[in-house]
Amino acid sequence: MSSSTSVRASSQVTASQGIETPSGHEPDERGHFGRFGGRWVPEALVAALDELETAYEKARHDPEFLAELDRLHRDYTGRPSPLTDVPKLSQHAGGARILLKREDLNHTGSHKINNVLGQALLTKRMGKKRVIAETGAGQHGVATATACALLDLECVVYMGEVDTRRQALNVARMRLLGATVIPVKTGSRTLKDAINEALRDWVTNVDSTHYLLGTVAGPHPFPQMVRDFHRVIGLEARAQVLERTGRLPTAIAACVGGGSNAIGIFHAFLDDPGVRLVGFEPGGDGVETGRHGATLSEGSPGALHGAFSYLLQDEDGQTAESYSISAGLDYPGVGPEHALLKDLGRAEYQPVTDAEAMDAFALLCRTEGIIPAIESAHAVAGALRLGKELGPDAVILVNLSGRGDKDVDTAAKWFGMIGQDESAEAADGTAIAEGATQQRSGSFADPGSETEGIQA
Amino acid sequence: MSERASGPSTRSVADVFARCRAEGRGALVGYLPAGYPTVDGAVELLTAMSEGGCDLLEVGVPYSDPVMDGPTIQAAADTALRNGFRLRDVFGTIERVSAAGGNCLVMTYFNPVLRYGVDRFAADLAAAGGLGLITPDLIPDEADDWFAASDKYGLSRTFLVSPSSTDERIASTTAASSGFVYATSIMGVTGARDSVNAAAGEIVGRTRPHTSLPIGVGLGVRSGDQAAEIAGFADGVIVGSAFVSAAEQGGPDAVRALARELAAGVARAGLPQPA
């Protein structure tokens, strides 16, 4: 292959390379990505953000920190995560070759651990003893609770009450890990409101507390730092794809809520102009219904949660309520670097509806034996769409950002295995089995069909 | 009946503080969200606060994501939005309250201003008789458009300083401010508290050397005694959640009575002494 594709062997890629080596796509000194990003925060938080920025800049050049991060990611997270060929899924994508980057196989079940271990180590370095976090699907909360257990930090997780219901399993996991989970009962009671409460806590307790933000949104330095902790995804995947296929991928598919897994895999390919970068946003019931979370596709520029970026808002600048079947994507904002990539045209963003995502979810379960997180199922659905468009010569790299154990309840309801008021844990297993048998004509049994799910 | 000293209509925040100083006292600054509980209701409440002795009124803009506010003001903002408050209503509110003798500033999270258009918001605020803007989640680092608009329309810019601010940031933030500087007395969100934190005096003392602007202190004040304590070292005493609670419990009569109590506390303290 050409010299532009020469990189380290995948076995030589380490997490620390993502933070030690600048990507060449840095924000300005005040954290602006073009007109986006920056610090749209109360003055009370500026000192803590400065402290964090200083600690991060120091740590990223400290061999001891880098070695510790790499050791944890190798021995605890299980990096590098594998690259999986999925030929049977590919048959449903116009024959394009689909490769899954298996972040779902990381310890705690998603890409979130990449960032969490980095920030938890920084918390120790800053001498802070208490960590707060927001969570939507619970993946970031579980990863944070895990790192806090490992590193002896007090952990408080804010989670919207709606999300504590639809992700009950992850609430239990966090509590088992010793975290305090606070259900947030204000506003829309989802991720946006969990972030509001976490910010209120941080303003009050900033001396003793680190806010371990879980995505590439928020005030500087979070979008840059969280991105850097996730760059390992793309660095590994780029080397793995080259080794496996002898070429760069045609396109990359990732789901976008706040945008952390997408920026993590996109970043290693920003300077490969031939590689299409496509982010798939939660289309919910369809963007035409207004019930969605497709911030980049449908939103407009504004300031929310500390950054200037795209957001879903009404004409008075009030944040609109987002909706998605996926708690982890159900957010009316998005990271500022994605906003820049959209404006530059370097990345494109498309909505995927709940129904499309759940069809892809079913398909991946049945064809490849992989139960994806519903968030990641949006990326799988996107890859199917891209494959049909690009044809059999295409290689499509999908960031399978998380696994679907947490979503069994939601999926069992969607596919009519249990009633809307039941939980999978509490339901009668025989009824689930027989219910599933009776529903064989539905989309779950026949994933290639055009039906939109058997609950209808 | 107005209990405030009568005089020529006020044209700026500086005039308000100067007049209070001439009377040998600090200023009382009262906050209430526009549209709470309704647009007309808020006009009545704000007017009553002015009549009771608030020298300045902070007219809040109800916002969906008020991360600096505690439960009392969050709930009031929710109520206002549920009752149909629209951003443009803030201008009508200020026009009516100003006509009744009140001196109005707007206190707002910045995204509604961005969405409305910074220049257009400033123009409409000035036209309505508003004196300036307090921006709890806008720091001078991101405020280029607001500098230009506030200069163009003669509006005051009140930024916040916090106990966590470095001296360097206190210097740059006060240099960017006009009208008065808002010192948050504690680390935390809005809400009435029983005692005045020692940090209040400290942050005023740290801010004073950097500016000749009046310094107002907010977050947590609810009684005349607390107001007197703060007026002992600050130029302005800012009260928010306590007015919202009073409005909820007793409407215009209650906020007027609270304003009287607080104004008496401020007057009792006389001019602020160096911290």
Coordinates of C-alpha atoms in Angstrom, one line a residue, chain B:
Chain B
M1 CA -47.2 54.5 47.8
S2 CA -43.6 54.6 46.9
E3 CA -41.2 54.4 49.8
R4 CA -38.2 55.1 47.7
A5 CA -36.7 58.6 47.6
S6 CA -38.3 60.3 44.7
G7 CA -36.1 62.0 42.2
P8 CA -35.3 62.2 38.5
S9 CA -35.7 59.1 36.5
T10 CA -32.7 56.9 36.6
R11 CA -30.7 56.4 33.4
S12 CA -28.0 54.0 34.5
V13 CA -27.0 51.5 37.1
A14 CA -24.2 53.8 38.2
D15 CA -26.9 56.5 38.9
V16 CA -28.8 54.1 41.2
F17 CA -25.7 53.2 43.3
A18 CA -24.7 56.9 43.4
R19 CA -28.1 57.9 44.7
C20 CA -28.0 55.2 47.4
R21 CA -24.6 56.3 48.4
A22 CA -25.8 59.9 48.6
E23 CA -28.4 58.6 51.0
G24 CA -25.6 57.0 53.1
R25 CA -26.5 53.4 52.4
G26 CA -26.0 50.5 50.0
A27 CA -28.4 49.3 47.4
L28 CA -31.0 46.6 47.6
V29 CA -31.3 44.4 44.5
G30 CA -34.2 42.1 44.2
Y31 CA -34.6 39.2 41.7
L32 CA -37.8 37.7 40.3
P33 CA -38.2 35.7 37.1
A34 CA -40.3 37.4 34.4
G35 CA -43.5 35.4 33.7
Y36 CA -43.7 34.1 37.3
P37 CA -46.3 33.1 38.0
T38 CA -47.7 34.8 34.8
V39 CA -46.5 37.7 32.8
D40 CA -49.0 40.1 34.4
G41 CA -48.4 38.6 37.8
A42 CA -44.6 39.2 37.6
V43 CA -45.2 42.9 36.6
E44 CA -47.3 43.3 39.7
L45 CA -44.7 41.5 41.9
L46 CA -41.7 43.4 40.5
T47 CA -43.6 46.7 40.9
A48 CA -44.4 45.8 44.5
M49 CA -40.7 44.9 45.2
S50 CA -39.7 48.3 43.8
E51 CA -42.3 50.1 45.9
G52 CA -41.1 48.1 49.0
G53 CA -37.6 49.4 48.6
C54 CA -35.7 47.5 45.9
D55 CA -33.4 50.0 44.3
L56 CA -32.7 47.7 41.4
L57 CA -34.7 44.8 40.0
E58 CA -33.2 41.8 38.4
V59 CA -35.7 40.5 35.9
G60 CA -34.9 36.9 35.4
V61 CA -35.4 35.0 32.1
P62 CA -36.9 31.6 32.8
Y63 CA -34.7 29.0 31.2
S64 CA -35.0 25.3 30.6
D65 CA -31.6 24.4 32.1
P66 CA -30.8 26.7 35.0
V67 CA -27.6 25.1 36.3
M68 CA -26.8 27.9 38.7
D69 CA -30.2 27.8 40.4
G70 CA -31.4 25.8 43.3
P71 CA -34.9 24.3 43.6
T72 CA -36.8 27.5 44.4
I73 CA -35.9 29.4 41.3
Q74 CA -35.9 26.3 39.1
A75 CA -39.5 25.7 40.1
A76 CA -40.4 29.3 39.5
A77 CA -38.9 29.2 36.0
D78 CA -40.8 25.9 35.3
T79 CA -44.0 27.6 36.4
A80 CA -43.4 30.6 34.1
L81 CA -42.5 28.4 31.1
R82 CA -45.6 26.2 31.7
N83 CA -47.7 29.3 31.9
G84 CA -46.6 30.4 28.4
F85 CA -43.7 32.8 29.1
R86 CA -42.0 33.8 25.8
L87 CA -38.6 35.5 25.7
R88 CA -40.1 38.6 24.1
D89 CA -42.3 39.0 27.2
V90 CA -39.3 40.2 29.2
F91 CA -39.2 43.5 27.2
G92 CA -42.9 44.2 27.9
T93 CA -42.3 43.4 31.5
I94 CA -39.4 45.8 31.8
E95 CA -41.3 48.5 30.0
R96 CA -44.3 48.3 32.4
V97 CA -42.2 48.0 35.6
S98 CA -40.0 50.9 34.5
A99 CA -43.0 53.0 33.8
A100 CA -44.1 52.3 37.4
G101 CA -40.8 53.5 38.7
G102 CA -38.7 50.4 38.8
N103 CA -35.0 50.2 37.7
C104 CA -34.6 47.0 35.7
L105 CA -31.7 44.8 34.8
V106 CA -32.1 41.5 33.1
M107 CA -30.5 38.4 34.6
T108 CA -30.3 35.6 32.1
Y109 CA -28.5 32.4 31.0
F110 CA -26.9 33.3 27.8
N111 CA -28.4 30.9 25.3
P112 CA -31.8 32.7 25.0
V113 CA -29.8 35.8 24.2
L114 CA -27.7 34.0 21.6
R115 CA -30.8 32.6 20.0
Y116 CA -32.6 35.9 19.9
G117 CA -29.4 37.6 18.5
V118 CA -27.1 39.4 20.9
D119 CA -27.4 42.8 19.1
R120 CA -31.1 42.5 18.7
F121 CA -31.6 41.6 22.3
A122 CA -29.5 44.5 23.5
A123 CA -31.4 46.9 21.2
D124 CA -34.8 45.7 22.4
L125 CA -33.7 45.7 26.1
A126 CA -32.5 49.3 25.8
A127 CA -35.7 50.4 24.0
A128 CA -37.8 48.9 26.8
G129 CA -35.9 50.9 29.4
G130 CA -33.6 48.1 30.7
L131 CA -30.3 49.2 32.2
G132 CA -28.1 46.2 31.6
L133 CA -27.6 42.5 31.8
I134 CA -26.3 40.1 34.4
T135 CA -24.8 37.0 32.9
P136 CA -24.3 34.1 35.3
D137 CA -23.0 31.6 32.7
L138 CA -21.2 34.0 30.4
I139 CA -17.5 34.8 31.2
P140 CA -15.7 37.7 29.6
D141 CA -13.6 35.2 27.6
E142 CA -16.7 34.4 25.4
A143 CA -18.4 37.8 25.5
D144 CA -17.1 39.6 22.4
D145 CA -20.5 40.1 20.9
W146 CA -21.9 41.3 24.2
F147 CA -19.1 43.8 24.6
A148 CA -20.0 45.3 21.3
A149 CA -23.7 45.3 21.8
S150 CA -23.6 46.7 25.4
D151 CA -21.3 49.5 24.3
K152 CA -23.5 50.3 21.3
Y153 CA -26.8 50.5 23.3
G154 CA -25.3 51.9 26.6
L155 CA -26.2 48.8 28.7
S156 CA -24.3 47.8 31.8
R157 CA -22.4 44.4 31.8
T158 CA -22.4 42.6 35.1
F159 CA -20.2 39.6 35.2
L160 CA -19.8 37.4 38.3
V161 CA -16.8 36.8 40.5
S162 CA -16.6 33.7 42.7
P163 CA -14.7 32.6 45.8
S164 CA -12.8 30.2 43.5
S165 CA -11.7 33.0 41.2
T166 CA -8.0 33.7 41.1
D167 CA -6.9 37.3 41.7
E168 CA -5.9 37.4 38.0
R169 CA -9.4 36.5 37.0
I170 CA -11.0 38.9 39.4
A171 CA -8.9 41.6 37.8
S172 CA -9.9 40.7 34.2
T173 CA -13.6 40.1 35.1
T174 CA -14.0 43.4 36.9
A175 CA -12.2 45.2 34.1
A176 CA -14.7 43.7 31.7
S177 CA -17.7 44.8 33.9
S178 CA -19.7 48.0 34.1
G179 CA -22.5 49.1 36.3
F180 CA -21.6 46.8 39.2
V181 CA -19.8 43.6 39.9
Y182 CA -21.7 40.6 41.2
A183 CA -19.8 38.6 43.9
T184 CA -21.2 35.2 44.6
S185 CA -20.8 34.8 48.4
I186 CA -20.6 31.0 48.4
M187 CA -19.8 28.1 46.2
G188 CA -23.1 26.7 45.1
V189 CA -26.5 27.4 43.5
T190 CA -29.1 30.0 44.4
G191 CA -31.2 29.5 47.5
A192 CA -32.0 31.1 50.8
R193 CA -29.7 30.2 53.7
D194 CA -29.8 30.8 57.4
S195 CA -26.4 32.5 57.9
V196 CA -24.1 34.7 55.9
N197 CA -21.0 32.8 54.9
A198 CA -17.7 34.2 56.0
A199 CA -16.5 33.9 52.4
A200 CA -18.8 36.8 51.4
G201 CA -16.6 39.4 53.1
E202 CA -13.5 37.7 51.8
I203 CA -14.6 37.8 48.2
V204 CA -15.6 41.4 48.5
G205 CA -12.3 42.2 50.1
R206 CA -10.4 40.4 47.3
T207 CA -12.4 42.2 44.6
R208 CA -12.3 45.7 46.0
P209 CA -8.6 46.5 45.1
H210 CA -9.3 45.6 41.5
T211 CA -12.2 47.9 40.7
S212 CA -13.9 51.2 41.5
L213 CA -17.3 49.7 40.5
P214 CA -19.9 48.9 43.2
I215 CA -19.8 45.3 44.4
G216 CA -23.1 43.5 45.0
V217 CA -23.2 40.2 47.0
G218 CA -25.7 37.5 46.3
L219 CA -26.6 33.9 47.0
G220 CA -28.4 33.0 50.2
V221 CA -29.8 36.3 51.7
R222 CA -33.3 36.2 53.1
S223 CA -33.6 38.4 56.2
G224 CA -33.2 42.0 57.2
D225 CA -30.4 41.1 59.6
Q226 CA -28.5 39.2 56.9
A227 CA -29.0 42.2 54.5
A228 CA -27.6 44.5 57.2
E229 CA -24.6 42.3 57.7
I230 CA -23.8 42.2 54.0
A231 CA -24.5 45.9 53.5
G232 CA -21.8 46.4 56.2
F233 CA -19.1 45.5 53.6
A234 CA -20.8 45.4 50.2
D235 CA -22.4 48.1 48.0
G236 CA -25.3 46.1 47.0
V237 CA -27.3 43.3 48.6
I238 CA -28.8 40.9 46.1
V239 CA -31.9 38.8 47.1
G240 CA -33.5 36.2 44.9
S241 CA -34.9 33.0 46.2
A242 CA -36.4 34.7 49.2
F243 CA -38.5 37.0 47.0
V244 CA -39.7 34.0 44.9
S245 CA -40.7 32.1 48.1
A246 CA -42.5 35.2 49.4
A247 CA -44.3 35.7 46.1
E248 CA -45.4 32.1 46.2
Q249 CA -46.7 32.4 49.8
G250 CA -48.2 35.8 49.8
G251 CA -48.1 37.5 46.4
P252 CA -47.4 41.3 46.0
D253 CA -48.1 42.1 49.7
A254 CA -45.5 39.6 50.8
V255 CA -42.8 40.7 48.4
R256 CA -43.5 44.3 49.3
A257 CA -43.1 43.5 53.0
L258 CA -39.9 41.5 52.4
A259 CA -38.5 44.4 50.4
R260 CA -39.3 46.7 53.3
E261 CA -37.6 44.5 55.8
L262 CA -34.5 44.0 53.7
A263 CA -34.4 47.8 52.8
A264 CA -34.5 48.6 56.4
G265 CA -31.6 46.3 57.1
V266 CA -29.6 47.8 54.3
A267 CA -30.3 51.4 55.5
R268 CA -29.5 50.4 59.1
A269 CA -26.0 49.3 58.0
G270 CA -25.1 52.7 56.5
L271 CA -22.2 52.9 54.0
P272 CA -20.0 49.8 53.6
Q273 CA -16.8 49.7 55.6
P274 CA -13.6 48.5 54.0
A275 CA -13.4 44.7 54.6

